[in-house]
């Protein structure tokens, strides 16, 4: 932690406004540099963990980095309170402080991250309702974007066959994976070259097999879980205006041997890799602004919030969301309405039809038979933030003190909010003030999707519904409530989970065989005739609660019938308790390059 010489609170009153502002701005700047140094150090360890196959420490590093921001902010808030004393809420000082801080961060390649860092402090001190341009970076203070012109963030390979270019990109010294570390690299690179050649041919009608192309790779290596990823794009030639996004997926499962495990091709493949349902990458960058824009060239439909989140800057992701949301409100006129889907027993969910997020508020009183408390629900949402989401849990951002014009709310919705969440929602003049909300990406509820999609899509959703439950189990998560109304379907057809009020660790559950009745009275009993403890779960009962169309039910049982037997769940628990970390791949088995590598769980 940084240390700074500071006056006692009684002495702060004797300082001029400008001196106090300068002292506080310097303190905030040093705290940001301290945060950035620790963030950088944890991120750099990713390569070491990957090469050492130290998956336990890799996941521990990811958790440590998630907690870093909050810890640094707690220390900084205490420092500022001590320095400013009774002058803590003098806005004129904060306005001057922001101006000084702005000058201090001007040379930084992480300027936008530093601005959000300052905003986090002001929100802790003032609990601002809405935003205050005078003391927050509502919009950036700078006309020019952050840049690191001296650092070339891309690596370009050309003048050889596809196979040779792939090997060159994988063994480039700057990537840190020397050729002697690889297993069967020539073979897997040839498989990858054939697939890329075929994909380019399909996209461009004709691509002679002897034609060279150009690879342009982002210079940063992306690490997450047990994988490392090189990301870029392939050009047919120097004049190609429609390059194809690609990702080279590396694994290190054998001692001292690396594998090129998969090749991802196209925006959809990369969008799934960088999904808002996955944990953050650890990727070292001197300029997040440049990296995010490079990624957006590959995935144009990705929002800035998603890409900043993906590289670990989730606090600035919230800033980008809020800026985008405010811009959208200024240019739209539709009203917030209750979100589609089954009405929640614990959460009230509403949305703006023209904007693809939902706002979720915890109700003041939960519907029977829910017995959770507000603290229980918030703890589970926090668990989702801190845990590996395995590509199946929608990220939820917390927002406090939102202020939105009253005329943007449908009257019926507003009446419901004031009735069901009055502790969180109030009217103030012409505004609605929301004390606390979770914001998630809006996706189609699975129960609605299954009864409106075509036959093939329904069958695919049934299969992926089962796979989503297995993926969560592999990450030690049990959804609690498996009803399809609690799952949704993304624009890429992936089934994900978004209702967290019953979510828990898989290892905390007791999966039991369903006792068989021994008498006619037991068989006909309306209520269980055997004892059931709080954490007891009977997988054999799952099917009777699942309202699925025939096509979805058939595909679910065909591929995932083991979900309805306790043995599957208990065996997964044994692996987790033994310290085994099952692999959940961020791509389908069909994207893998060697047929003998096995399939997903």
Coordinates of C-alpha atoms in Angstrom, one line a residue:
X1 CA 0.0 0.0 0.0
X2 CA 1.2 3.5 -0.6
X3 CA 2.1 5.9 2.2
X4 CA 1.6 9.6 2.1
X5 CA 2.5 12.4 4.6
X6 CA -0.8 14.0 5.5
X7 CA -2.1 16.6 8.0
X8 CA -4.2 15.7 10.9
X9 CA -7.9 16.5 10.4
X10 CA -7.6 19.6 12.5
X11 CA -4.7 20.9 10.4
X12 CA -6.7 20.4 7.1
X13 CA -8.8 23.4 8.0
X14 CA -5.7 25.6 7.9
X15 CA -4.8 24.6 4.4
X16 CA -5.9 26.7 1.4
X17 CA -8.5 25.1 -0.8
X18 CA -5.9 24.7 -3.6
X19 CA -3.3 23.1 -1.3
X20 CA -5.8 20.7 0.2
X21 CA -7.1 19.8 -3.3
X22 CA -3.5 19.2 -4.6
X23 CA -2.7 17.0 -1.6
X24 CA -5.8 14.9 -2.0
X25 CA -5.4 14.6 -5.8
X26 CA -1.8 13.3 -5.2
X27 CA -3.1 10.8 -2.7
X28 CA -5.7 9.5 -5.1
X29 CA -3.1 9.3 -7.9
X30 CA -0.7 7.4 -5.8
X31 CA -3.5 5.0 -4.8
X32 CA -4.3 4.4 -8.4
X33 CA -0.7 3.7 -9.3
X34 CA -0.5 1.3 -6.4
X35 CA -3.7 -0.5 -7.6
X36 CA -2.3 -0.6 -11.2
X37 CA 1.0 -2.0 -10.0
X38 CA -0.7 -4.8 -8.1
X39 CA -3.1 -5.5 -11.0
X40 CA -0.1 -5.7 -13.4
X41 CA 1.8 -8.0 -11.1
X42 CA -1.1 -10.5 -10.8
X43 CA -1.7 -10.4 -14.5
X44 CA 1.9 -11.1 -15.3
X45 CA 1.8 -14.3 -13.2
X46 CA -0.7 -15.8 -15.7
X47 CA 2.0 -17.0 -18.1
X48 CA 4.0 -18.5 -15.2
X49 CA 0.8 -20.4 -14.0
X50 CA 0.0 -21.6 -17.5
X51 CA 3.5 -22.9 -18.2
X52 CA 3.7 -24.5 -14.8
X53 CA 0.2 -26.0 -15.1
X54 CA -0.5 -24.6 -11.7
X55 CA -4.3 -24.3 -12.1
X56 CA -5.1 -23.9 -8.4
X57 CA -2.9 -20.8 -8.1
X58 CA -4.2 -19.5 -11.4
X59 CA -7.8 -19.5 -10.1
X60 CA -6.5 -18.0 -6.8
X61 CA -4.8 -15.2 -8.8
X62 CA -8.1 -14.5 -10.7
X63 CA -9.9 -14.2 -7.3
X64 CA -7.2 -12.0 -5.8
X65 CA -7.4 -9.6 -8.7
X66 CA -11.2 -9.3 -8.4
X67 CA -10.9 -8.3 -4.8
X68 CA -8.0 -5.9 -5.4
X69 CA -10.0 -2.9 -6.4
X70 CA -12.3 -2.9 -3.4
X71 CA -9.4 -3.3 -1.0
X72 CA -7.5 -0.4 -2.5
X73 CA -10.6 1.8 -2.5
X74 CA -11.2 1.1 1.2
X75 CA -7.7 2.2 2.1
X76 CA -7.9 5.3 -0.1
X77 CA -11.3 6.3 1.3
X78 CA -10.0 6.1 4.8
X79 CA -6.9 8.2 3.8
X80 CA -9.0 10.9 2.2
X81 CA -11.4 11.1 5.2
X82 CA -8.4 11.6 7.5
X83 CA -6.8 14.2 5.3
X84 CA -10.0 16.3 4.7
X85 CA -11.6 15.9 8.1
X86 CA -14.6 18.2 8.5
X87 CA -14.0 19.5 5.0
X88 CA -14.7 16.1 3.5
X89 CA -17.9 17.1 1.7
X90 CA -16.8 20.6 0.4
X91 CA -17.6 20.3 -3.2
X92 CA -15.4 23.3 -4.2
X93 CA -12.4 21.3 -3.0
X94 CA -13.5 18.2 -4.9
X95 CA -13.9 20.2 -8.1
X96 CA -10.4 21.5 -7.7
X97 CA -9.2 18.1 -6.7
X98 CA -10.6 16.6 -9.9
X99 CA -8.9 19.2 -12.0
X100 CA -5.5 18.5 -10.4
X101 CA -6.0 14.8 -10.7
X102 CA -6.9 15.1 -14.3
X103 CA -3.5 16.8 -15.0
X104 CA -1.7 14.0 -13.1
X105 CA -3.2 11.2 -15.2
X106 CA -2.9 13.0 -18.5
X107 CA 0.3 11.1 -19.6
X108 CA -1.1 7.7 -18.6
X109 CA -2.0 5.0 -21.1
X110 CA -4.7 3.9 -18.6
X111 CA -6.3 7.3 -18.3
X112 CA -9.8 6.2 -18.6
X113 CA -9.3 3.5 -15.9
X114 CA -7.9 6.2 -13.7
X115 CA -11.0 8.4 -14.2
X116 CA -13.3 5.6 -13.1
X117 CA -11.0 5.1 -10.1
X118 CA -11.7 8.7 -9.1
X119 CA -15.4 8.2 -9.6
X120 CA -15.4 5.2 -7.3
X121 CA -14.0 7.4 -4.6
X122 CA -16.5 10.3 -5.0
X123 CA -19.4 7.8 -5.0
X124 CA -18.2 6.3 -1.7
X125 CA -18.0 9.8 -0.1
X126 CA -21.1 11.4 -1.5
X127 CA -23.4 8.5 -2.5
X128 CA -24.4 10.7 -5.4
X129 CA -27.9 10.3 -6.8
X130 CA -27.5 10.6 -10.6
X131 CA -24.2 12.1 -11.6
X132 CA -22.3 15.3 -10.8
X133 CA -20.1 16.6 -13.6
X134 CA -18.2 18.9 -11.3
X135 CA -16.8 16.1 -9.1
X136 CA -17.0 13.1 -11.4
X137 CA -15.7 12.1 -14.8
X138 CA -19.2 11.7 -16.2
X139 CA -17.5 12.1 -19.6
X140 CA -13.8 12.0 -20.0
X141 CA -11.9 15.3 -19.5
X142 CA -9.7 14.7 -22.5
X143 CA -10.2 15.4 -26.2
X144 CA -7.5 12.9 -27.2
X145 CA -7.7 9.2 -26.5
X146 CA -5.1 7.5 -24.4
X147 CA -2.3 6.0 -26.5
X148 CA 1.0 4.3 -26.4
X149 CA 2.4 5.1 -29.8
X150 CA 5.8 3.7 -28.9
X151 CA 4.3 0.3 -28.4
X152 CA 3.3 -1.8 -31.4
X153 CA 0.3 -3.8 -30.2
X154 CA 0.1 -6.0 -33.3
X155 CA 2.2 -8.7 -34.9
X156 CA 2.0 -9.2 -38.6
X157 CA 3.1 -12.3 -40.5
X158 CA 3.1 -12.6 -44.3
X159 CA 4.8 -14.1 -47.3
X160 CA 4.4 -17.8 -46.5
X161 CA 1.9 -20.6 -46.4
X162 CA -1.0 -20.5 -43.9
X163 CA 0.6 -23.4 -42.1
X164 CA 3.9 -21.6 -41.8
X165 CA 2.3 -18.4 -40.7
X166 CA 0.4 -20.1 -37.9
X167 CA 3.6 -21.7 -36.6
X168 CA 5.4 -18.4 -36.8
X169 CA 2.6 -16.6 -34.8
X170 CA 2.6 -19.4 -32.1
X171 CA 6.4 -19.5 -31.7
X172 CA 7.0 -15.8 -31.9
X173 CA 9.4 -14.9 -29.0
X174 CA 7.1 -12.1 -28.0
X175 CA 4.3 -14.6 -27.3
X176 CA 6.6 -16.5 -24.9
X177 CA 6.0 -20.1 -26.2
X178 CA 9.3 -21.4 -27.8
X179 CA 9.0 -24.1 -30.4
X180 CA 10.6 -26.7 -28.2
X181 CA 7.7 -26.5 -25.7
X182 CA 5.2 -27.7 -28.3
X183 CA 3.7 -31.2 -28.9
X184 CA 2.9 -32.1 -32.4
X185 CA 2.8 -28.5 -33.5
X186 CA 3.4 -29.2 -37.1
X187 CA 0.5 -31.6 -37.3
X188 CA -2.0 -29.4 -35.4
X189 CA -0.9 -26.3 -37.4
X190 CA -1.6 -28.2 -40.6
X191 CA -5.1 -29.1 -39.3
X192 CA -5.7 -25.5 -38.4
X193 CA -4.4 -24.3 -41.8
X194 CA -6.8 -26.6 -43.6
X195 CA -9.7 -25.3 -41.6
X196 CA -8.7 -21.7 -42.1
X197 CA -8.2 -22.3 -45.8
X198 CA -11.6 -23.9 -46.1
X199 CA -13.3 -21.0 -44.2
X200 CA -11.6 -18.4 -46.3
X201 CA -12.6 -20.2 -49.4
X202 CA -16.3 -20.4 -48.3
X203 CA -16.3 -16.7 -47.4
X204 CA -14.6 -15.6 -50.6
X205 CA -15.9 -18.2 -53.1
X206 CA -12.4 -19.1 -54.3
X207 CA -9.0 -19.3 -52.6
X208 CA -6.3 -21.3 -54.4
X209 CA -4.6 -23.7 -52.0
X210 CA -1.2 -22.3 -52.9
X211 CA -2.2 -18.7 -52.1
X212 CA -0.4 -16.9 -49.3
X213 CA -2.2 -14.8 -46.8
X214 CA -1.4 -12.3 -44.0
X215 CA -2.0 -12.8 -40.3
X216 CA -2.4 -9.8 -38.1
X217 CA -2.3 -10.9 -34.4
X218 CA -2.9 -8.7 -31.3
X219 CA 0.4 -8.8 -29.5
X220 CA -1.1 -9.6 -26.1
X221 CA -1.7 -13.2 -24.9
X222 CA -5.0 -13.7 -23.2
X223 CA -5.1 -16.2 -20.3
X224 CA -8.1 -17.6 -18.5
X225 CA -8.7 -20.7 -16.5
X226 CA -6.5 -23.5 -18.1
X227 CA -6.2 -21.8 -21.5
X228 CA -4.1 -19.3 -23.4
X229 CA -5.3 -17.5 -26.5
X230 CA -3.8 -15.6 -29.4
X231 CA -6.3 -13.4 -31.1
X232 CA -6.2 -11.7 -34.5
X233 CA -7.4 -11.8 -38.1
X234 CA -6.5 -13.4 -41.4
X235 CA -6.3 -11.5 -44.7
X236 CA -6.4 -13.2 -48.1
X237 CA -3.8 -10.7 -49.3
X238 CA -2.7 -7.1 -48.8
X239 CA -5.9 -5.7 -50.4
X240 CA -8.4 -7.8 -48.5
X241 CA -11.1 -5.5 -47.0
X242 CA -13.0 -8.4 -45.3
X243 CA -10.5 -10.1 -43.0
X244 CA -11.7 -13.1 -40.8
X245 CA -11.4 -13.0 -37.1
X246 CA -9.5 -15.9 -35.6
X247 CA -8.3 -17.2 -32.2
X248 CA -5.6 -19.8 -31.6
X249 CA -6.5 -21.8 -28.4
X250 CA -3.6 -23.2 -26.4
X251 CA -3.7 -25.9 -23.7
X252 CA -0.9 -27.3 -21.5
X253 CA -2.1 -30.6 -20.2
X254 CA 1.0 -32.6 -20.6
X255 CA 4.3 -31.9 -18.7
X256 CA 6.5 -29.5 -20.7
X257 CA 4.3 -29.8 -23.8
X258 CA 1.9 -27.2 -25.3
X259 CA -1.0 -28.0 -27.5
X260 CA -2.7 -26.0 -30.2
X261 CA -6.1 -27.3 -29.1
X262 CA -8.5 -25.4 -31.2
X263 CA -8.9 -22.8 -33.9
X264 CA -11.8 -20.4 -33.7
X265 CA -12.9 -18.6 -36.9
X266 CA -15.3 -15.7 -37.3
X267 CA -17.0 -13.1 -35.1
X268 CA -19.4 -15.5 -33.6
X269 CA -16.7 -17.9 -32.3
X270 CA -14.8 -15.0 -30.8
X271 CA -17.9 -13.4 -29.3
X272 CA -18.6 -16.7 -27.4
X273 CA -14.9 -16.8 -26.2
X274 CA -15.3 -13.2 -25.0
X275 CA -18.8 -13.7 -23.7
X276 CA -20.4 -11.7 -20.8
X277 CA -21.1 -15.1 -19.2
X278 CA -17.4 -15.9 -18.6
X279 CA -14.6 -15.0 -16.2
X280 CA -12.2 -12.2 -17.0
X281 CA -9.0 -12.7 -19.0
X282 CA -5.7 -11.8 -17.6
X283 CA -3.9 -10.0 -20.4
X284 CA -1.1 -7.5 -19.9
X285 CA -1.6 -4.2 -21.7
X286 CA -0.1 -0.7 -21.3
X287 CA -3.2 0.8 -23.0
X288 CA -6.6 -0.8 -22.4
X289 CA -8.2 1.8 -24.7
X290 CA -6.1 0.5 -27.7
X291 CA -6.6 -3.1 -26.8
X292 CA -10.4 -2.8 -26.5
X293 CA -10.6 -1.0 -29.8
X294 CA -8.5 -3.7 -31.5
X295 CA -10.8 -6.4 -30.1
X296 CA -13.8 -4.4 -31.3
X297 CA -12.5 -4.5 -34.8
X298 CA -12.8 -8.3 -34.6
X299 CA -16.2 -8.2 -32.8
X300 CA -18.0 -5.1 -34.0
X301 CA -21.2 -6.0 -32.1
X302 CA -19.5 -6.2 -28.8
X303 CA -20.2 -3.2 -26.5
X304 CA -17.3 -1.4 -24.8
X305 CA -18.6 -2.5 -21.4
X306 CA -18.3 -6.2 -22.4
X307 CA -14.7 -5.8 -23.7
X308 CA -13.4 -3.8 -20.7
X309 CA -15.0 -6.4 -18.5
X310 CA -13.4 -9.2 -20.5
X311 CA -9.9 -7.8 -19.8
X312 CA -10.5 -7.3 -16.1
X313 CA -11.5 -3.6 -15.9
X314 CA -15.1 -4.2 -14.8
X315 CA -15.3 -0.9 -12.9
X316 CA -14.6 1.1 -16.0
X317 CA -16.9 -1.2 -17.9
X318 CA -19.7 0.1 -15.6
X319 CA -18.6 3.7 -16.5
X320 CA -18.8 2.8 -20.2
X321 CA -22.3 1.3 -19.7
X322 CA -23.6 4.3 -17.9
X323 CA -22.3 6.7 -20.5
X324 CA -23.8 4.6 -23.3
X325 CA -27.1 4.3 -21.3
X326 CA -27.4 8.1 -20.8
X327 CA -26.7 8.7 -24.5
X328 CA -29.4 6.2 -25.4
X329 CA -31.9 7.9 -23.1
X330 CA -31.2 11.2 -24.8
X331 CA -31.9 9.8 -28.2
X332 CA -34.9 7.5 -27.5
X333 CA -38.4 8.0 -26.3
X334 CA -39.8 4.6 -25.3
X335 CA -40.7 3.8 -21.7
X336 CA -39.4 1.3 -19.2
X337 CA -41.8 -1.7 -18.9
X338 CA -41.9 -5.0 -17.0
X339 CA -39.6 -7.5 -18.6
X340 CA -41.0 -10.5 -20.4
X341 CA -41.0 -13.9 -18.7
X342 CA -42.4 -15.3 -15.5
X343 CA -42.8 -12.7 -12.7
X344 CA -40.1 -13.2 -10.1
X345 CA -40.8 -14.2 -6.5
X346 CA -37.7 -12.4 -5.2
X347 CA -36.6 -9.9 -7.9
X348 CA -38.6 -7.3 -9.8
X349 CA -37.3 -7.1 -13.4
X350 CA -37.9 -4.3 -15.9
X351 CA -36.4 -3.1 -19.2
X352 CA -36.3 -0.4 -21.8
X353 CA -37.5 -2.1 -25.0
X354 CA -35.0 -0.3 -27.2
X355 CA -32.0 -1.1 -25.0
X356 CA -30.7 -4.7 -24.4
X357 CA -30.4 -4.8 -20.6
X358 CA -32.7 -5.6 -17.7
X359 CA -32.8 -3.9 -14.3
X360 CA -33.3 -6.2 -11.4
X361 CA -34.5 -4.9 -8.0
X362 CA -34.8 -7.0 -4.8
X363 CA -38.4 -6.9 -3.6
X364 CA -39.2 -5.7 -0.1
X365 CA -41.1 -9.0 0.6
X366 CA -40.6 -12.3 -1.2
X367 CA -43.5 -14.4 -2.4
X368 CA -44.2 -17.7 -0.7
X369 CA -42.5 -20.1 -0.4
X370 CA -39.3 -18.1 -0.7
X371 CA -37.6 -17.6 2.7
X372 CA -34.4 -15.8 1.7
X373 CA -33.4 -12.4 3.0
X374 CA -32.1 -9.4 1.0
X375 CA -28.7 -10.2 2.4
X376 CA -28.9 -13.8 1.1
X377 CA -29.7 -12.6 -2.4
X378 CA -26.9 -10.0 -2.4
X379 CA -24.5 -12.6 -1.2
X380 CA -25.4 -15.0 -4.0
X381 CA -25.0 -12.2 -6.6
X382 CA -21.6 -11.4 -5.1
X383 CA -20.7 -15.1 -5.4
X384 CA -21.5 -15.0 -9.1
X385 CA -19.2 -12.0 -9.5
X386 CA -16.3 -13.7 -7.7
X387 CA -16.7 -17.2 -9.1
X388 CA -15.8 -18.8 -12.4
X389 CA -19.0 -18.3 -14.4
X390 CA -18.1 -21.1 -16.8
X391 CA -19.8 -19.4 -19.7
X392 CA -23.2 -20.1 -18.2
X393 CA -23.8 -17.3 -15.7
X394 CA -24.9 -13.8 -16.9
X395 CA -22.7 -11.0 -15.4
X396 CA -24.7 -8.7 -13.1
X397 CA -23.4 -5.1 -12.4
X398 CA -24.4 -3.4 -9.2
X399 CA -25.6 0.2 -9.5
X400 CA -26.6 2.6 -6.7
X401 CA -28.5 5.9 -6.7
X402 CA -29.7 5.8 -10.3
X403 CA -31.8 8.8 -11.2
X404 CA -34.1 8.5 -14.2
X405 CA -36.8 10.8 -15.5
X406 CA -40.3 9.8 -14.2
X407 CA -41.9 10.2 -17.7
X408 CA -39.7 7.4 -19.0
X409 CA -41.5 4.8 -16.9
X410 CA -44.8 3.1 -17.9
X411 CA -47.3 4.1 -15.1
X412 CA -48.2 0.5 -14.4
X413 CA -44.6 -0.4 -14.0
X414 CA -43.9 2.6 -11.7
X415 CA -46.9 1.7 -9.5
X416 CA -45.6 -1.9 -9.2
X417 CA -42.1 -0.7 -8.3
X418 CA -43.4 1.7 -5.6
X419 CA -45.5 -1.1 -4.2
X420 CA -43.1 -4.1 -4.3
X421 CA -39.7 -2.3 -3.9
X422 CA -40.5 0.9 -2.0
X423 CA -37.4 0.6 0.1
X424 CA -35.3 0.8 -3.1
X425 CA -37.5 3.2 -5.2
X426 CA -38.8 6.7 -4.5
X427 CA -40.1 9.7 -6.4
X428 CA -38.3 12.9 -6.2
X429 CA -39.8 15.8 -8.1
X430 CA -39.9 14.6 -11.8
X431 CA -37.4 11.8 -11.2
X432 CA -37.4 8.2 -10.1
X433 CA -34.5 7.4 -7.8
X434 CA -33.4 3.8 -7.5
X435 CA -31.2 3.1 -4.5
X436 CA -29.9 -0.3 -5.6
X437 CA -30.2 -2.4 -8.8
X438 CA -28.5 -5.1 -10.7
X439 CA -28.1 -4.6 -14.4
X440 CA -27.8 -7.7 -16.7
X441 CA -27.8 -8.3 -20.5
X442 CA -31.3 -9.0 -21.7
X443 CA -31.7 -12.4 -23.2
X444 CA -34.7 -14.5 -24.2
X445 CA -36.2 -16.5 -21.4
X446 CA -35.7 -20.2 -22.2
X447 CA -39.3 -21.1 -21.3
X448 CA -40.5 -18.6 -24.0
X449 CA -37.9 -19.6 -26.5
X450 CA -38.8 -23.3 -26.4
X451 CA -42.4 -22.6 -27.3
X452 CA -41.7 -20.1 -30.2
X453 CA -38.6 -21.5 -31.9
X454 CA -38.5 -24.0 -34.8
X455 CA -38.0 -27.8 -34.2
X456 CA -34.2 -27.8 -34.7
X457 CA -33.6 -24.8 -32.5
X458 CA -35.8 -26.4 -29.7
X459 CA -33.8 -29.6 -29.8
X460 CA -30.5 -27.7 -29.8
X461 CA -31.7 -25.7 -26.8
X462 CA -32.7 -28.8 -24.9
X463 CA -29.2 -30.3 -25.4
X464 CA -27.5 -27.0 -24.4
X465 CA -29.8 -26.6 -21.4
X466 CA -28.4 -29.9 -20.1
X467 CA -24.8 -28.9 -21.0
X468 CA -25.2 -25.6 -19.2
X469 CA -26.2 -27.4 -16.0
X470 CA -23.1 -29.7 -16.3
X471 CA -20.8 -26.8 -17.0
X472 CA -22.0 -25.1 -13.9
X473 CA -21.6 -28.3 -11.9
X474 CA -18.0 -28.5 -13.1
X475 CA -17.4 -25.1 -11.7
X476 CA -19.0 -26.1 -8.3
X477 CA -22.3 -24.3 -8.9
X478 CA -25.7 -25.8 -8.5
X479 CA -28.5 -23.4 -9.8
X480 CA -30.9 -24.5 -7.1
X481 CA -34.0 -24.0 -9.3
X482 CA -33.7 -25.8 -12.6
X483 CA -37.0 -24.4 -14.1
X484 CA -36.6 -23.1 -17.6
X485 CA -37.9 -19.7 -16.6
X486 CA -34.6 -19.1 -14.8
X487 CA -32.5 -19.8 -17.9
X488 CA -32.2 -17.8 -21.1
X489 CA -30.9 -18.1 -24.7
X490 CA -28.3 -15.7 -26.0
X491 CA -28.2 -14.3 -29.6
X492 CA -25.7 -17.1 -30.3
X493 CA -28.1 -19.8 -29.2
X494 CA -26.3 -20.6 -25.9
X495 CA -28.3 -21.4 -22.8
X496 CA -27.3 -19.5 -19.7
X497 CA -28.6 -19.1 -16.2
X498 CA -29.6 -15.7 -14.7
X499 CA -31.8 -16.2 -11.5
X500 CA -29.4 -16.5 -8.6
X501 CA -31.6 -16.3 -5.4
X502 CA -31.3 -20.2 -4.9
X503 CA -27.8 -20.6 -6.3
X504 CA -25.3 -22.4 -4.1
X505 CA -22.0 -24.4 -4.2
X506 CA -22.4 -27.9 -5.5
X507 CA -20.3 -29.3 -2.7
X508 CA -22.8 -27.9 -0.1
X509 CA -25.6 -30.1 -1.5
X510 CA -26.6 -33.6 -0.5
X511 CA -27.7 -35.5 -3.6
X512 CA -29.8 -38.5 -2.5
X513 CA -31.4 -41.5 -4.2
X514 CA -35.1 -41.2 -4.0
X515 CA -36.4 -43.7 -1.4
X516 CA -38.7 -46.3 -2.8
X517 CA -42.1 -46.8 -1.1
X518 CA -42.6 -50.1 0.8
X519 CA -46.3 -49.8 1.4
X520 CA -49.4 -48.7 -0.5
X521 CA -49.9 -45.8 1.9
X522 CA -46.4 -44.5 1.3
X523 CA -46.8 -44.9 -2.5
X524 CA -50.1 -42.9 -2.4
X525 CA -48.9 -40.2 0.1
X526 CA -49.3 -36.6 -1.2
X527 CA -46.3 -35.4 0.9
X528 CA -42.9 -37.1 1.3
X529 CA -43.1 -40.0 3.7
X530 CA -39.4 -39.8 4.3
X531 CA -37.3 -37.2 6.1
X532 CA -35.8 -34.4 4.0
X533 CA -33.1 -32.1 5.3
X534 CA -32.5 -28.5 4.0
X535 CA -29.8 -29.3 1.5
X536 CA -31.2 -32.6 0.3
X537 CA -31.7 -32.9 -3.5
X538 CA -33.3 -35.7 -5.4
X539 CA -32.2 -35.7 -9.0
X540 CA -34.7 -38.4 -10.0
X541 CA -37.5 -35.8 -9.3
X542 CA -36.1 -33.2 -11.7
X543 CA -38.0 -34.4 -14.8
X544 CA -41.4 -33.9 -13.2
X545 CA -40.8 -30.2 -12.7
X546 CA -39.4 -29.5 -16.2
X547 CA -42.1 -28.2 -18.6
X548 CA -40.4 -28.9 -21.9
X549 CA -41.7 -29.4 -25.5
X550 CA -41.3 -33.0 -26.8
X551 CA -38.3 -32.1 -29.0
X552 CA -36.4 -30.4 -26.1
X553 CA -37.2 -33.2 -23.7
X554 CA -36.1 -35.9 -26.1
X555 CA -32.8 -34.2 -26.9
X556 CA -32.1 -33.5 -23.2
X557 CA -32.7 -37.1 -22.2
X558 CA -30.8 -38.5 -25.1
X559 CA -27.6 -36.6 -24.3
X560 CA -27.9 -35.8 -20.6
X561 CA -29.9 -38.5 -18.9
X562 CA -27.2 -38.8 -16.2
X563 CA -28.4 -35.4 -14.8
X564 CA -31.4 -37.3 -13.4
X565 CA -29.3 -39.8 -11.4
X566 CA -27.6 -38.9 -8.1
X567 CA -24.4 -40.7 -9.2
X568 CA -23.5 -37.9 -11.7
X569 CA -23.7 -35.3 -9.0
X570 CA -21.9 -37.2 -6.3
X571 CA -19.1 -38.1 -8.7
X572 CA -18.7 -34.4 -9.6
X573 CA -18.6 -33.6 -5.9
X574 CA -15.8 -36.1 -5.4
X575 CA -13.7 -34.5 -8.1
X576 CA -14.2 -31.1 -6.7
X577 CA -13.5 -32.1 -3.1
X578 CA -10.3 -33.9 -4.3
X579 CA -9.1 -30.6 -5.8
X580 CA -9.7 -31.6 -9.4
X581 CA -10.6 -28.6 -11.6
X582 CA -12.7 -30.1 -14.5
X583 CA -12.2 -28.3 -17.8
X584 CA -15.1 -26.3 -19.3
X585 CA -14.1 -25.3 -22.8
X586 CA -15.1 -21.9 -24.2
X587 CA -15.7 -23.6 -27.6
X588 CA -17.5 -26.6 -28.9
X589 CA -15.8 -30.0 -29.3
X590 CA -16.1 -29.5 -33.1
X591 CA -13.6 -26.6 -32.9
X592 CA -10.9 -28.8 -31.5
X593 CA -8.1 -29.9 -33.8
X594 CA -7.3 -33.5 -32.9
X595 CA -10.1 -36.1 -32.8
X596 CA -8.5 -38.0 -29.8
X597 CA -8.7 -35.0 -27.4
X598 CA -12.0 -36.0 -25.9
X599 CA -15.1 -34.0 -25.6
X600 CA -16.6 -31.6 -23.1
X601 CA -18.0 -32.8 -19.8

